[in-house]
Amino acid sequence: MPEMPEVQGLTTFLDERAVGRTITRATVAAIAALKTYDPPITALQGRTITACARLGKFVVLSCGDDLHLVFHLAKAGWLRWYDALPTTLLKPGKSPIALRIALDDGSGFDLTEAGTKKSLAVSVVRDPQEVPGIARLGPDPLDPAFTREAFAALLDERRMQIKGLLRDQAVIAGIGNAYSDEILHAARMSPYAIAGKLDDAEIDRLFAALRETLTEAIAEASGKPPADLKDAKRRGMQVHARRGEACPVCGDTVRSVFFADRSLEYCPTCQTGGKVLADRRLSRLLK
């Protein structure tokens, strides 16, 4: 799933390539991806893109102050950019393409989604806050106003496991499964630690890991075209999606805990005092 660093990379790329260009055509190829009907998608045609911004994991392409194309790539979505947009006719249900945007210089992009579970979401709105997911977002962790004290206040008295809290978009915007694994590894903290029970030293360590992990990942994504961002993300991971490999810090084997639709990865030596966390999937099989 694209998270803050990759979405920021896409936003920076679109800011450089799409802002100032006029939308000549907006074509929906997967009607389920379009979550709004007023304004219609056709309202984008003839409008000039004036700004591009990231809100959590959402990308907002603004056409003035009163019209915005907002999209969330969900688990398996991505943006495919073309300097020369293909002229082939889109056939609904025949390709992974959900939306195609054509620009006045012949360039443009597709929003695509792999797999059978379709979650990619596209909205055309007069105000980005009309999108429910944006209205619920917590603070951006790289906002200067998001201080160590503000972070500590979010943790105070919460009974949530820290892994779940970091992934909760209503608490902190932009962090998902992958970077929560990376942040917790950098902080040398168990994913099952209870947020409200962390002491001052643990909060210091976790806040520093959060800022450093995300800042470094955004720097790595900066300047890369969309086609290269996923590989850059994979190369930068220390534990996420590296089950069975050696931890780059201590050499222990990276382990996984599986859930219904995801897994978490961690290093026992670095994060859990050498304890191997129960694999719930395996436990069910052994019953």
mmCIF file of C-alpha atoms in Angstrom:
data_model
loop_
_atom_site.group_PDB
_atom_site.id
_atom_site.type_symbol
_atom_site.label_atom_id
_atom_site.label_comp_id
_atom_site.label_asym_id
_atom_site.label_seq_id
_atom_site.Cartn_x
_atom_site.Cartn_y
_atom_site.Cartn_z
ATOM 1 C CA MET A 1 0.000 0.000 0.000
ATOM 2 C CA PRO A 2 1.393 3.418 -0.877
ATOM 3 C CA GLU A 3 2.040 5.418 2.297
ATOM 4 C CA MET A 4 3.130 8.945 3.069
ATOM 5 C CA PRO A 5 6.635 8.875 1.480
ATOM 6 C CA GLU A 6 5.450 7.365 -1.813
ATOM 7 C CA VAL A 7 2.350 9.547 -1.930
ATOM 8 C CA GLN A 8 4.536 12.577 -1.253
ATOM 9 C CA GLY A 9 6.794 11.443 -4.100
ATOM 10 C CA LEU A 10 3.773 11.252 -6.418
ATOM 11 C CA THR A 11 2.585 14.654 -5.238
ATOM 12 C CA THR A 12 5.955 16.262 -5.902
ATOM 13 C CA PHE A 13 6.102 14.639 -9.338
ATOM 14 C CA LEU A 14 2.596 15.838 -10.273
ATOM 15 C CA ASP A 15 3.360 19.299 -8.929
ATOM 16 C CA GLU A 16 6.259 19.486 -11.395
ATOM 17 C CA ARG A 17 4.534 17.838 -14.375
ATOM 18 C CA ALA A 18 0.801 18.522 -14.108
ATOM 19 C CA VAL A 19 0.386 21.885 -12.376
ATOM 20 C CA GLY A 20 -0.213 24.575 -15.003
ATOM 21 C CA ARG A 21 -1.606 22.078 -17.503
ATOM 22 C CA THR A 22 -5.245 21.974 -18.593
ATOM 23 C CA ILE A 23 -7.282 18.781 -18.339
ATOM 24 C CA THR A 24 -8.657 17.938 -21.761
ATOM 25 C CA ARG A 25 -10.309 14.647 -20.866
ATOM 26 C CA ALA A 26 -11.199 12.685 -17.732
ATOM 27 C CA THR A 27 -12.298 9.112 -18.384
ATOM 28 C CA VAL A 28 -13.565 6.702 -15.736
ATOM 29 C CA ALA A 29 -12.943 3.066 -16.662
ATOM 30 C CA ALA A 30 -13.962 1.546 -13.310
ATOM 31 C CA ILE A 31 -17.193 3.199 -12.197
ATOM 32 C CA ALA A 32 -16.897 1.736 -8.678
ATOM 33 C CA ALA A 33 -13.760 3.827 -8.136
ATOM 34 C CA LEU A 34 -15.693 7.100 -8.541
ATOM 35 C CA LYS A 35 -17.185 7.954 -5.159
ATOM 36 C CA THR A 36 -18.933 11.237 -6.041
ATOM 37 C CA TYR A 37 -21.358 12.454 -8.691
ATOM 38 C CA ASP A 38 -21.690 16.202 -8.003
ATOM 39 C CA PRO A 39 -19.716 17.870 -9.462
ATOM 40 C CA PRO A 40 -19.550 15.356 -12.319
ATOM 41 C CA ILE A 41 -16.191 14.045 -13.510
ATOM 42 C CA THR A 42 -16.729 15.989 -16.745
ATOM 43 C CA ALA A 43 -16.443 19.235 -14.757
ATOM 44 C CA LEU A 44 -12.662 18.704 -14.796
ATOM 45 C CA GLN A 45 -12.468 19.065 -18.581
ATOM 46 C CA GLY A 46 -11.176 22.454 -19.602
ATOM 47 C CA ARG A 47 -9.967 23.283 -16.100
ATOM 48 C CA THR A 48 -6.337 24.127 -15.381
ATOM 49 C CA ILE A 49 -4.551 22.344 -12.537
ATOM 50 C CA THR A 50 -3.388 25.037 -10.147
ATOM 51 C CA ALA A 51 -1.959 23.027 -7.236
ATOM 52 C CA CYS A 52 -1.125 19.529 -6.049
ATOM 53 C CA ALA A 53 -1.038 18.555 -2.384
ATOM 54 C CA ARG A 54 -0.907 15.521 -0.112
ATOM 55 C CA LEU A 55 -3.312 15.066 2.795
ATOM 56 C CA GLY A 56 -2.389 11.892 4.673
ATOM 57 C CA LYS A 57 -2.372 9.248 1.927
ATOM 58 C CA PHE A 58 -4.683 11.270 -0.327
ATOM 59 C CA VAL A 59 -3.501 13.227 -3.383
ATOM 60 C CA VAL A 60 -5.399 16.433 -4.129
ATOM 61 C CA LEU A 61 -5.189 17.990 -7.594
ATOM 62 C CA SER A 62 -6.826 21.416 -7.422
ATOM 63 C CA CYS A 63 -8.364 23.282 -10.333
ATOM 64 C CA GLY A 64 -8.768 26.617 -8.614
ATOM 65 C CA ASP A 65 -10.400 26.921 -5.214
ATOM 66 C CA ASP A 66 -13.731 25.370 -6.170
ATOM 67 C CA LEU A 67 -12.895 22.088 -7.907
ATOM 68 C CA HIS A 68 -10.588 19.307 -6.743
ATOM 69 C CA LEU A 69 -9.735 15.821 -7.987
ATOM 70 C CA VAL A 70 -8.937 13.709 -4.929
ATOM 71 C CA PHE A 71 -7.706 10.134 -5.019
ATOM 72 C CA HIS A 72 -6.602 7.468 -2.570
ATOM 73 C CA LEU A 73 -4.647 4.563 -4.031
ATOM 74 C CA ALA A 74 -5.672 2.097 -1.295
ATOM 75 C CA LYS A 75 -3.894 -1.253 -1.071
ATOM 76 C CA ALA A 76 -3.129 -2.038 -4.703
ATOM 77 C CA GLY A 77 -3.534 1.222 -6.603
ATOM 78 C CA TRP A 78 -0.867 3.207 -8.391
ATOM 79 C CA LEU A 79 -0.333 6.114 -10.773
ATOM 80 C CA ARG A 80 1.107 5.483 -14.232
ATOM 81 C CA TRP A 81 2.458 8.608 -15.927
ATOM 82 C CA TYR A 82 2.846 9.090 -19.691
ATOM 83 C CA ASP A 83 4.713 11.868 -21.446
ATOM 84 C CA ALA A 84 2.594 10.836 -24.458
ATOM 85 C CA LEU A 85 -0.740 9.468 -23.275
ATOM 86 C CA PRO A 86 -1.947 6.377 -25.189
ATOM 87 C CA THR A 87 -4.851 6.972 -27.537
ATOM 88 C CA THR A 88 -6.300 3.477 -27.163
ATOM 89 C CA LEU A 89 -9.949 3.311 -26.140
ATOM 90 C CA LEU A 90 -10.492 2.288 -22.521
ATOM 91 C CA LYS A 91 -12.796 -0.688 -22.094
ATOM 92 C CA PRO A 92 -14.323 -0.966 -18.616
ATOM 93 C CA GLY A 93 -13.387 -4.187 -16.865
ATOM 94 C CA LYS A 94 -10.776 -5.117 -19.472
ATOM 95 C CA SER A 95 -7.701 -3.613 -17.809
ATOM 96 C CA PRO A 96 -6.486 -2.477 -14.378
ATOM 97 C CA ILE A 97 -7.073 1.168 -15.348
ATOM 98 C CA ALA A 98 -9.648 2.954 -13.181
ATOM 99 C CA LEU A 99 -9.219 6.568 -14.347
ATOM 100 C CA ARG A 100 -7.389 8.333 -17.176
ATOM 101 C CA ILE A 101 -6.549 12.037 -17.145
ATOM 102 C CA ALA A 102 -5.408 13.668 -20.402
ATOM 103 C CA LEU A 103 -3.558 16.994 -20.365
ATOM 104 C CA ASP A 104 -3.239 19.687 -23.014
ATOM 105 C CA ASP A 105 0.398 18.948 -23.885
ATOM 106 C CA GLY A 106 -0.359 15.311 -24.762
ATOM 107 C CA SER A 107 0.825 13.942 -21.409
ATOM 108 C CA GLY A 108 -1.370 12.439 -18.715
ATOM 109 C CA PHE A 109 -1.763 9.625 -16.264
ATOM 110 C CA ASP A 110 -3.767 6.537 -15.412
ATOM 111 C CA LEU A 111 -4.812 5.423 -11.966
ATOM 112 C CA THR A 112 -4.561 1.650 -11.896
ATOM 113 C CA GLU A 113 -5.487 -1.047 -9.410
ATOM 114 C CA ALA A 114 -4.251 -4.620 -9.335
ATOM 115 C CA GLY A 115 -6.068 -7.619 -7.868
ATOM 116 C CA THR A 116 -9.728 -8.407 -7.387
ATOM 117 C CA LYS A 117 -10.416 -6.389 -4.227
ATOM 118 C CA LYS A 118 -11.097 -2.903 -5.556
ATOM 119 C CA SER A 119 -10.594 -0.112 -3.010
ATOM 120 C CA LEU A 120 -9.091 2.714 -5.050
ATOM 121 C CA ALA A 121 -11.190 5.839 -4.491
ATOM 122 C CA VAL A 122 -11.611 8.893 -6.734
ATOM 123 C CA SER A 123 -13.655 11.960 -5.801
ATOM 124 C CA VAL A 124 -14.426 15.242 -7.529
ATOM 125 C CA VAL A 125 -15.379 17.814 -4.906
ATOM 126 C CA ARG A 126 -15.658 21.536 -4.294
ATOM 127 C CA ASP A 127 -13.703 21.228 -1.032
ATOM 128 C CA PRO A 128 -11.304 18.376 -0.114
ATOM 129 C CA GLN A 129 -12.864 18.266 3.353
ATOM 130 C CA GLU A 130 -15.997 16.845 1.702
ATOM 131 C CA VAL A 131 -14.111 13.547 1.302
ATOM 132 C CA PRO A 132 -14.908 11.551 4.480
ATOM 133 C CA GLY A 133 -11.435 10.063 4.797
ATOM 134 C CA ILE A 134 -9.837 13.510 4.707
ATOM 135 C CA ALA A 135 -12.285 14.962 7.208
ATOM 136 C CA ARG A 136 -11.267 12.239 9.701
ATOM 137 C CA LEU A 137 -7.495 12.633 9.333
ATOM 138 C CA GLY A 138 -5.319 13.193 12.367
ATOM 139 C CA PRO A 139 -2.259 15.472 12.312
ATOM 140 C CA ASP A 140 0.506 15.055 9.755
ATOM 141 C CA PRO A 141 3.553 13.659 11.590
ATOM 142 C CA LEU A 142 5.971 15.869 9.654
ATOM 143 C CA ASP A 143 4.059 19.080 10.301
ATOM 144 C CA PRO A 144 6.232 21.440 12.399
ATOM 145 C CA ALA A 145 3.312 21.708 14.830
ATOM 146 C CA PHE A 146 3.523 17.962 15.482
ATOM 147 C CA THR A 147 6.008 18.189 18.331
ATOM 148 C CA ARG A 148 7.173 15.573 20.786
ATOM 149 C CA GLU A 149 4.700 17.035 23.278
ATOM 150 C CA ALA A 150 1.832 16.796 20.780
ATOM 151 C CA PHE A 151 2.782 13.182 20.087
ATOM 152 C CA ALA A 152 2.889 12.347 23.796
ATOM 153 C CA ALA A 153 -0.581 13.850 24.227
ATOM 154 C CA LEU A 154 -1.932 11.496 21.536
ATOM 155 C CA LEU A 155 -0.499 8.496 23.388
ATOM 156 C CA ASP A 156 -1.648 9.524 26.861
ATOM 157 C CA GLU A 157 -3.973 6.957 28.467
ATOM 158 C CA ARG A 158 -4.636 5.131 25.195
ATOM 159 C CA ARG A 159 -4.998 1.384 25.662
ATOM 160 C CA MET A 160 -4.200 0.669 22.007
ATOM 161 C CA GLN A 161 -1.195 -1.359 20.933
ATOM 162 C CA ILE A 162 1.346 1.048 19.474
ATOM 163 C CA LYS A 163 1.382 -0.680 16.081
ATOM 164 C CA GLY A 164 -2.369 -0.116 15.690
ATOM 165 C CA LEU A 165 -2.143 3.466 16.900
ATOM 166 C CA LEU A 166 0.530 4.379 14.360
ATOM 167 C CA ARG A 167 -1.658 2.944 11.575
ATOM 168 C CA ASP A 168 -4.823 4.728 12.689
ATOM 169 C CA GLN A 169 -5.371 7.582 10.229
ATOM 170 C CA ALA A 170 -7.650 9.400 12.671
ATOM 171 C CA VAL A 171 -4.781 9.564 15.172
ATOM 172 C CA ILE A 172 -1.802 10.235 12.867
ATOM 173 C CA ALA A 173 -2.189 10.717 9.111
ATOM 174 C CA GLY A 174 -0.136 8.937 6.481
ATOM 175 C CA ILE A 175 1.515 5.981 8.241
ATOM 176 C CA GLY A 176 0.446 2.481 7.233
ATOM 177 C CA ASN A 177 1.534 -1.082 7.782
ATOM 178 C CA ALA A 178 4.987 -0.835 6.216
ATOM 179 C CA TYR A 179 6.293 2.313 7.846
ATOM 180 C CA SER A 180 4.813 1.457 11.248
ATOM 181 C CA ASP A 181 6.976 -1.706 11.121
ATOM 182 C CA GLU A 182 9.997 0.379 10.178
ATOM 183 C CA ILE A 183 9.385 3.027 12.839
ATOM 184 C CA LEU A 184 8.983 0.439 15.596
ATOM 185 C CA HIS A 185 12.132 -1.376 14.506
ATOM 186 C CA ALA A 186 14.093 1.884 14.536
ATOM 187 C CA ALA A 187 12.666 2.657 17.998
ATOM 188 C CA ARG A 188 13.538 -0.851 19.275
ATOM 189 C CA MET A 189 9.946 -1.280 20.429
ATOM 190 C CA SER A 190 7.496 -4.179 20.403
ATOM 191 C CA PRO A 191 4.485 -3.700 18.114
ATOM 192 C CA TYR A 192 2.354 -4.874 21.036
ATOM 193 C CA ALA A 193 3.531 -2.199 23.479
ATOM 194 C CA ILE A 194 0.574 -0.287 24.947
ATOM 195 C CA ALA A 195 0.648 3.358 23.846
ATOM 196 C CA GLY A 196 -0.522 4.821 27.130
ATOM 197 C CA LYS A 197 2.077 2.921 29.166
ATOM 198 C CA LEU A 198 5.174 4.200 27.365
ATOM 199 C CA ASP A 199 7.561 6.104 29.610
ATOM 200 C CA ASP A 200 9.262 9.374 28.688
ATOM 201 C CA ALA A 201 12.404 7.693 27.325
ATOM 202 C CA GLU A 202 10.336 5.355 25.141
ATOM 203 C CA ILE A 203 8.249 8.258 23.820
ATOM 204 C CA ASP A 204 11.458 10.183 23.012
ATOM 205 C CA ARG A 205 12.844 7.183 21.156
ATOM 206 C CA LEU A 206 9.628 6.498 19.270
ATOM 207 C CA PHE A 207 9.118 10.120 18.248
ATOM 208 C CA ALA A 208 12.696 10.386 16.969
ATOM 209 C CA ALA A 209 12.299 7.125 15.028
ATOM 210 C CA LEU A 210 9.027 8.318 13.510
ATOM 211 C CA ARG A 211 10.452 11.607 12.282
ATOM 212 C CA GLU A 212 13.734 10.143 11.039
ATOM 213 C CA THR A 213 12.172 7.142 9.272
ATOM 214 C CA LEU A 214 9.610 9.228 7.399
ATOM 215 C CA THR A 215 12.013 12.071 6.601
ATOM 216 C CA GLU A 216 14.596 9.672 5.163
ATOM 217 C CA ALA A 217 11.959 7.797 3.135
ATOM 218 C CA ILE A 218 10.590 11.031 1.663
ATOM 219 C CA ALA A 219 14.112 12.134 0.767
ATOM 220 C CA GLU A 220 14.660 8.780 -0.970
ATOM 221 C CA ALA A 221 11.402 9.175 -2.921
ATOM 222 C CA SER A 222 12.121 12.771 -3.920
ATOM 223 C CA GLY A 223 12.796 13.291 -7.606
ATOM 224 C CA LYS A 224 11.844 9.768 -8.631
ATOM 225 C CA PRO A 225 9.174 9.127 -11.284
ATOM 226 C CA PRO A 226 6.161 7.041 -10.245
ATOM 227 C CA ALA A 227 7.558 3.947 -11.968
ATOM 228 C CA ASP A 228 10.555 3.919 -9.600
ATOM 229 C CA LEU A 229 8.900 4.733 -6.286
ATOM 230 C CA LYS A 230 7.790 1.221 -5.320
ATOM 231 C CA ASP A 231 11.257 -0.254 -5.825
ATOM 232 C CA ALA A 232 12.792 2.595 -3.844
ATOM 233 C CA LYS A 233 10.398 1.822 -0.994
ATOM 234 C CA ARG A 234 11.294 -1.887 -0.984
ATOM 235 C CA ARG A 235 15.025 -1.189 -0.998
ATOM 236 C CA GLY A 236 14.729 1.089 2.013
ATOM 237 C CA MET A 237 12.910 -1.402 4.248
ATOM 238 C CA GLN A 238 14.822 -2.875 7.190
ATOM 239 C CA VAL A 239 12.218 -5.407 8.397
ATOM 240 C CA HIS A 240 8.940 -4.924 6.556
ATOM 241 C CA ALA A 241 8.397 -7.635 3.912
ATOM 242 C CA ARG A 242 11.780 -9.154 4.890
ATOM 243 C CA ARG A 243 10.588 -12.196 6.812
ATOM 244 C CA GLY A 244 13.335 -14.808 7.065
ATOM 245 C CA GLU A 245 16.126 -12.366 6.249
ATOM 246 C CA ALA A 246 18.792 -11.162 8.660
ATOM 247 C CA CYS A 247 18.085 -8.002 10.616
ATOM 248 C CA PRO A 248 20.558 -5.382 9.325
ATOM 249 C CA VAL A 249 21.140 -4.138 12.879
ATOM 250 C CA CYS A 250 21.755 -7.315 14.912
ATOM 251 C CA GLY A 251 21.687 -10.226 12.464
ATOM 252 C CA ASP A 252 18.722 -12.027 14.054
ATOM 253 C CA THR A 253 16.054 -13.436 11.740
ATOM 254 C CA VAL A 254 13.196 -11.098 10.890
ATOM 255 C CA ARG A 255 9.887 -12.679 11.925
ATOM 256 C CA SER A 256 6.243 -12.145 10.948
ATOM 257 C CA VAL A 257 2.878 -12.218 12.658
ATOM 258 C CA PHE A 258 0.023 -12.824 10.231
ATOM 259 C CA PHE A 259 -3.481 -11.383 10.416
ATOM 260 C CA ALA A 260 -6.490 -11.766 8.126
ATOM 261 C CA ASP A 261 -5.400 -9.242 5.494
ATOM 262 C CA ARG A 262 -1.868 -8.206 6.453
ATOM 263 C CA SER A 263 1.203 -9.124 8.449
ATOM 264 C CA LEU A 264 3.666 -7.306 10.638
ATOM 265 C CA GLU A 265 7.402 -7.836 10.613
ATOM 266 C CA TYR A 266 9.804 -7.312 13.503
ATOM 267 C CA CYS A 267 13.184 -8.344 14.899
ATOM 268 C CA PRO A 268 12.977 -10.294 18.185
ATOM 269 C CA THR A 269 16.423 -9.212 19.384
ATOM 270 C CA CYS A 270 15.920 -5.520 18.608
ATOM 271 C CA GLN A 271 12.278 -5.209 19.640
ATOM 272 C CA THR A 272 10.946 -7.910 21.958
ATOM 273 C CA GLY A 273 13.884 -8.904 24.156
ATOM 274 C CA GLY A 274 14.437 -12.031 22.092
ATOM 275 C CA LYS A 275 10.839 -13.230 22.440
ATOM 276 C CA VAL A 276 9.241 -14.611 19.275
ATOM 277 C CA LEU A 277 5.669 -13.364 19.028
ATOM 278 C CA ALA A 278 2.954 -15.936 18.421
ATOM 279 C CA ASP A 279 1.994 -16.365 14.776
ATOM 280 C CA ARG A 280 -1.774 -16.369 15.043
ATOM 281 C CA ARG A 281 -2.254 -17.984 11.644
ATOM 282 C CA LEU A 282 0.013 -20.908 12.560
ATOM 283 C CA SER A 283 -1.604 -21.223 15.998
ATOM 284 C CA ARG A 284 -5.015 -21.716 14.379
ATOM 285 C CA LEU A 285 -3.633 -24.389 12.075
ATOM 286 C CA LEU A 286 -2.142 -26.322 15.000
ATOM 287 C CA LYS A 287 -5.409 -26.463 16.983
#
